[in-house]
CSV table of C-alpha atoms in Angstrom, one decimal:
chain,number,residue,atom,x,y,z
A,87,MET,CA,106.1,133.5,91.8
A,88,SER,CA,104.6,136.9,91.0
A,89,GLY,CA,101.0,137.1,88.9
A,90,ASP,CA,99.0,139.7,88.0
A,91,GLY,CA,97.8,140.2,90.5
A,92,ASP,CA,101.2,142.3,92.9
A,93,GLY,CA,100.6,146.3,93.6
A,94,TRP,CA,99.1,148.4,95.9
A,95,VAL,CA,95.8,149.3,96.0
A,96,ARG,CA,94.0,151.8,98.3
A,97,CYS,CA,90.8,151.2,99.7
A,98,SER,CA,87.5,153.6,100.3
A,99,LEU,CA,88.3,154.6,103.6
A,100,GLY,CA,91.9,155.4,102.0
A,101,HIS,CA,94.7,152.4,103.2
A,102,ARG,CA,96.9,151.6,101.1
A,103,HIS,CA,97.0,147.1,100.6
A,104,TRP,CA,98.8,144.5,98.4
A,105,GLY,CA,97.1,142.7,96.0
A,106,ARG,CA,95.3,144.4,92.9
A,107,PHE,CA,92.4,141.9,93.1
A,108,GLY,CA,92.4,141.7,96.9
A,109,ALA,CA,94.4,138.8,99.2
A,110,ALA,CA,94.8,135.5,100.4
A,111,GLY,CA,96.0,134.0,102.8
A,112,LEU,CA,95.9,130.1,104.6
A,113,LEU,CA,94.8,129.4,108.2
A,114,VAL,CA,95.4,125.6,109.4
A,115,ASN,CA,94.3,125.1,113.2
A,116,ASP,CA,94.2,121.3,114.1
A,117,GLY,CA,92.5,122.4,117.2
A,118,GLN,CA,94.3,123.3,119.5
A,119,ARG,CA,97.1,125.6,117.2
A,120,SER,CA,97.7,126.7,113.7
A,121,VAL,CA,101.0,127.5,111.0
A,122,LEU,CA,102.5,130.4,110.7
A,123,GLN,CA,105.1,132.4,109.1
A,124,HIS,CA,107.0,134.3,110.1
A,125,ARG,CA,107.9,137.3,107.7
A,126,ALA,CA,111.5,138.2,105.8
A,127,PRO,CA,112.6,141.8,106.9
A,128,TRP,CA,112.4,143.1,103.5
A,129,THR,CA,108.4,142.3,103.4
A,130,HIS,CA,105.8,144.8,104.7
A,131,GLU,CA,105.5,144.2,108.3
A,132,GLY,CA,108.3,142.3,108.3
A,133,GLY,CA,109.9,140.5,111.0
A,134,THR,CA,105.4,140.3,112.2
A,135,TRP,CA,103.9,136.5,112.3
A,136,GLY,CA,101.0,135.9,110.0
A,137,LEU,CA,99.1,133.9,107.8
A,138,PRO,CA,101.4,132.4,104.7
A,139,GLY,CA,99.7,134.3,102.3
A,140,GLY,CA,99.5,137.4,99.3
A,141,ALA,CA,98.1,139.3,96.2
A,142,ARG,CA,95.2,137.1,94.4
A,143,ASP,CA,95.3,136.8,90.6
A,144,SER,CA,92.2,138.0,88.7
A,145,HIS,CA,92.2,134.6,87.4
A,146,GLU,CA,91.7,133.1,91.2
A,147,ASP,CA,88.5,132.1,93.6
A,148,PRO,CA,90.7,133.2,97.7
A,149,VAL,CA,90.5,129.5,98.2
A,150,THR,CA,93.2,128.9,95.0
A,151,SER,CA,95.2,131.7,95.9
A,152,ALA,CA,95.3,131.0,99.1
A,153,LEU,CA,96.9,127.3,98.5
A,154,ARG,CA,99.0,128.7,96.4
A,155,GLU,CA,101.0,130.7,97.9
A,156,ALA,CA,101.0,128.3,101.4
A,157,ARG,CA,102.7,125.9,98.9
A,158,GLU,CA,104.7,128.8,97.6
A,159,GLU,CA,106.0,130.3,100.8
A,160,ALA,CA,105.4,127.3,103.8
A,161,ALA,CA,105.5,123.9,101.4
A,162,ILE,CA,102.2,123.7,102.0
A,163,LEU,CA,100.4,121.0,99.9
A,164,GLU,CA,96.5,120.7,98.9
A,165,PRO,CA,96.6,117.2,99.3
A,166,SER,CA,97.5,117.8,102.4
A,167,ILE,CA,95.1,120.0,103.7
A,168,ALA,CA,90.9,120.2,104.0
A,169,PRO,CA,89.2,123.2,103.6
A,170,VAL,CA,86.6,124.2,106.2
A,171,GLY,CA,85.5,127.5,105.0
A,172,TYR,CA,86.9,131.4,104.9
A,173,TRP,CA,86.6,134.5,106.5
A,174,ILE,CA,86.3,137.8,104.4
A,175,ASP,CA,88.3,141.0,105.5
A,176,ASP,CA,86.4,143.5,103.4
A,177,HIS,CA,87.4,147.4,103.8
A,178,GLY,CA,85.8,148.7,100.5
A,179,GLY,CA,87.4,148.5,97.3
A,180,TRP,CA,90.0,145.4,98.7
A,181,SER,CA,89.7,142.4,100.9
A,182,TYR,CA,91.3,139.9,102.5
A,183,THR,CA,89.8,136.0,102.3
A,184,THR,CA,91.0,133.5,105.4
A,185,VAL,CA,91.0,129.9,103.8
A,186,VAL,CA,90.2,127.7,107.2
A,187,ALA,CA,91.8,124.1,106.4
A,188,GLY,CA,91.9,121.5,109.0
A,189,PRO,CA,95.5,118.6,108.5
A,190,ARG,CA,94.5,116.1,105.9
A,191,THR,CA,97.9,114.5,106.6
A,192,GLN,CA,100.8,115.2,109.0
A,193,ILE,CA,102.7,118.3,107.9
A,194,ARG,CA,105.7,119.8,108.3
A,195,PRO,CA,105.8,123.4,107.5
A,196,HIS,CA,108.8,125.2,106.3
A,197,PRO,CA,109.9,128.2,104.3
A,198,ALA,CA,110.4,128.1,100.6
A,199,ASN,CA,111.1,131.0,99.5
A,200,PRO,CA,112.9,133.9,100.9
A,201,GLU,CA,109.6,135.3,102.0
A,202,SER,CA,109.9,133.4,105.1
A,203,THR,CA,112.7,133.5,107.9
A,204,ASP,CA,110.1,130.5,109.7
A,205,VAL,CA,107.0,128.8,109.4
A,206,ARG,CA,105.7,125.8,112.7
A,207,TRP,CA,103.4,125.0,113.9
A,208,TRP,CA,102.1,127.6,117.2
A,209,PRO,CA,99.8,126.8,119.9
A,210,ASP,CA,96.9,129.0,119.8
A,211,GLU,CA,97.0,130.1,123.6
A,212,GLN,CA,100.9,131.5,122.6
A,213,ILE,CA,99.5,133.3,119.4
A,214,ALA,CA,97.8,136.5,121.0
A,215,GLY,CA,101.5,137.0,122.5
A,216,LEU,CA,103.2,136.7,119.6
A,217,PRO,CA,104.1,139.8,117.5
A,218,LEU,CA,101.3,139.9,115.0
A,219,HIS,CA,101.3,141.4,111.9
A,220,GLN,CA,98.0,143.8,112.0
A,221,GLY,CA,96.3,142.3,109.7
A,222,PHE,CA,96.3,139.5,111.2
A,223,ALA,CA,96.1,140.2,115.1
A,224,ALA,CA,92.7,141.8,114.2
A,225,SER,CA,91.3,139.0,112.7
A,226,TRP,CA,93.0,136.4,114.5
A,227,PRO,CA,90.2,136.4,117.3
A,228,SER,CA,87.4,136.0,114.8
A,229,LEU,CA,89.6,133.1,113.6
A,230,ARG,CA,90.8,131.3,116.6
A,231,THR,CA,87.4,128.9,117.0
A,232,PRO,CA,87.1,127.3,113.5
A,233,PRO,CA,84.1,125.8,113.7
A,234,ARG,CA,83.6,121.9,112.6
A,235,PRO,CA,83.3,120.8,108.6
A,236,LEU,CA,80.4,120.5,106.8
A,237,VAL,CA,79.1,117.8,104.7
A,238,LEU,CA,76.3,116.9,102.5
A,239,VAL,CA,75.1,114.0,101.7
A,240,LEU,CA,73.3,114.1,99.1
A,241,ALA,CA,71.1,111.0,99.5
A,242,ASP,CA,67.8,112.2,96.2
A,243,VAL,CA,66.8,115.5,95.4
A,244,GLY,CA,62.9,113.6,94.8
A,245,ALA,CA,61.9,116.5,92.0
A,246,GLY,CA,61.9,115.0,89.0
A,247,GLN,CA,64.8,114.3,86.6
A,248,ARG,CA,65.3,118.4,85.6
A,249,ALA,CA,66.3,118.9,89.7
A,250,ALA,CA,68.5,116.2,89.5
A,251,ALA,CA,70.3,118.0,86.8
A,252,ALA,CA,71.0,121.4,87.8
A,253,VAL,CA,72.3,119.6,90.5
A,254,ARG,CA,74.8,117.3,89.1
A,255,SER,CA,75.9,120.6,87.3
A,256,GLY,CA,76.2,122.5,90.2
A,257,ILE,CA,77.8,120.9,92.9
A,258,THR,CA,81.6,121.3,92.0
A,259,ALA,CA,80.6,125.3,92.0
A,260,LEU,CA,78.9,124.1,95.7
A,261,ALA,CA,81.7,122.9,96.4
A,262,ARG,CA,84.2,125.6,95.3
A,263,ASP,CA,82.1,128.4,96.3
A,264,GLY,CA,80.9,127.6,99.3
A,265,ILE,CA,77.7,128.0,101.5
A,266,ALA,CA,77.3,131.5,103.2
A,267,ALA,CA,76.7,131.5,106.2
A,268,ARG,CA,73.4,133.3,106.2
A,269,ASP,CA,72.4,130.0,104.2
A,270,LEU,CA,73.0,126.9,105.7
A,271,PRO,CA,70.5,124.9,107.8
A,272,PRO,CA,69.3,125.8,110.9
A,273,GLY,CA,71.3,123.6,113.6
A,274,VAL,CA,74.8,123.6,110.7
A,275,ASP,CA,77.2,126.5,113.4
A,276,ALA,CA,80.0,128.7,111.2
A,277,GLY,CA,81.5,129.9,114.0
A,278,SER,CA,83.2,133.3,112.6
A,279,LEU,CA,83.0,132.6,108.8
A,280,SER,CA,81.9,134.2,106.4
A,281,ARG,CA,81.1,130.6,104.5
A,282,LEU,CA,81.8,126.7,104.6
A,283,LEU,CA,83.2,124.8,102.2
A,284,PRO,CA,81.0,121.3,102.4
A,285,ARG,CA,82.3,118.0,101.4
A,286,ILE,CA,80.2,117.0,99.1
A,287,ILE,CA,78.4,112.7,99.4
A,288,VAL,CA,76.6,111.9,96.4
A,289,THR,CA,74.6,108.8,94.9
A,290,THR,CA,75.6,108.1,92.1
A,291,ALA,CA,73.0,109.4,90.1
A,292,LEU,CA,73.9,112.5,91.2
A,293,ALA,CA,77.4,112.6,91.0
A,294,PRO,CA,79.7,115.3,88.6
A,295,GLY,CA,80.9,114.8,85.1
A,296,ALA,CA,84.0,113.6,84.3
A,297,ASP,CA,85.5,116.3,83.4
A,298,ALA,CA,85.3,118.6,86.6
A,299,ALA,CA,88.7,119.4,87.8
A,300,GLY,CA,89.9,121.5,90.2
A,301,TRP,CA,91.0,121.6,93.9
A,302,TRP,CA,87.7,121.5,94.8
A,303,THR,CA,87.1,117.7,93.4
A,304,ALA,CA,88.8,116.3,96.0
A,305,SER,CA,86.3,117.2,98.0
A,306,ILE,CA,83.1,115.1,96.0
A,307,ASP,CA,83.1,112.0,96.8
A,308,SER,CA,80.6,108.9,95.4
A,309,LEU,CA,78.7,106.5,97.3
A,310,THR,CA,80.3,103.3,96.2
A,311,GLU,CA,78.2,100.0,94.8
A,312,GLY,CA,75.3,99.2,97.4
A,313,ALA,CA,76.7,101.7,99.8
A,314,THR,CA,73.6,102.9,102.1
A,315,VAL,CA,73.3,106.7,102.7
A,316,ARG,CA,73.4,105.5,106.4
A,317,GLN,CA,76.7,104.2,106.2
A,318,ALA,CA,77.8,107.6,104.6
A,319,GLN,CA,76.6,109.6,107.6
A,320,ASN,CA,78.2,107.4,110.0
A,321,ALA,CA,81.5,108.1,108.4
A,322,ALA,CA,80.3,111.4,108.5
A,323,VAL,CA,79.9,111.5,112.2
A,324,SER,CA,82.5,110.0,113.3
A,325,ILE,CA,85.4,112.6,111.3
A,326,GLY,CA,83.3,115.0,113.6
A,327,ALA,CA,81.7,117.1,110.9
A,328,GLN,CA,78.0,118.8,110.4
A,329,THR,CA,76.0,116.3,108.6
A,330,VAL,CA,73.7,117.7,106.5
A,331,VAL,CA,71.6,115.2,104.8
A,332,VAL,CA,69.5,116.3,101.7
A,333,THR,CA,66.8,113.9,101.5
A,334,ALA,CA,62.8,114.2,100.1
A,335,GLU,CA,61.9,110.9,101.9
A,336,PRO,CA,60.2,111.6,105.1
A,337,HIS,CA,62.0,109.7,107.8
A,338,PRO,CA,65.2,110.7,110.3
A,339,PRO,CA,68.5,110.9,109.3
A,340,ALA,CA,70.8,108.9,111.4
A,341,PRO,CA,71.2,110.7,115.3
A,342,ALA,CA,74.2,113.5,115.2
A,343,THR,CA,73.0,114.4,111.5
A,344,ILE,CA,70.4,117.2,110.4
A,345,ARG,CA,67.9,117.0,107.8
A,346,ALA,CA,67.2,119.8,104.7
A,347,GLU,CA,64.9,119.6,102.2
A,348,PRO,CA,65.8,119.4,98.5
A,349,SER,CA,64.5,122.8,98.0
A,350,TRP,CA,67.3,124.3,100.2
A,351,LEU,CA,69.6,122.7,98.4
A,352,LEU,CA,68.1,124.3,94.7
A,353,SER,CA,67.4,127.8,96.2
A,354,VAL,CA,70.8,127.9,97.5
A,355,LEU,CA,72.2,126.4,93.9
A,356,ARG,CA,69.6,129.2,92.3
A,357,ALA,CA,71.0,131.8,94.2
A,358,ARG,CA,74.1,131.2,92.6
A,359,SER,CA,72.4,131.1,89.3
A,360,PRO,CA,69.6,130.3,87.1
A,361,LEU,CA,67.9,127.2,87.0
């Protein structure tokens, strides 16, 4: 489906790229295999293997664009995946964003439009030997070993109603935009990714408003009545996630989790917009 992003541009280095507002693609990796698209002969660098992806439209964030392209080209539906983070290949005035995701459910990708002649799972150890799209070939070494997913358990912010209100208003943006690798708490590994897209588990008191909408809402869960923060931590650890518990309480979190001060969370939100 065409949008206002379709068109060729040149970056500051003089290279020609598709996508007036940049481009984005989706890398689904289950720890051993990745989903790749065999590009139709008539497309740019046709006959090579790469990621489902394409031009971003002016109104799209990178993740929305990558998920749309994966749906249109490879029949990968949003509920079937869990975005982990993304990597930005910046060419100066033009960038390609690779969104890395893991499967939530069984995925059976297949060509969904004429841009693909094949879409399939490939074992990671075989990918370097394929005829790859030049852009993907350059990025694959950085993307081959994605980090573990990040889960934030927001137990409390310990700074009164004003801080709680700021957190509530910023949670959906945090899930949508992610956290820059440089801003992550010590002990959290982003691998080669530019940003991590966290799954967020919040107490009922910090839950965002019901009017929040978008793909990122699937990454925000409220603790059910009677649930404890320890139960939320254990659930996150059980899926192999890197788990950060944001709490003002001095006691350490459960084993295999990282404690972060509420001031860290507020500083991340403040970097996005004034509180």
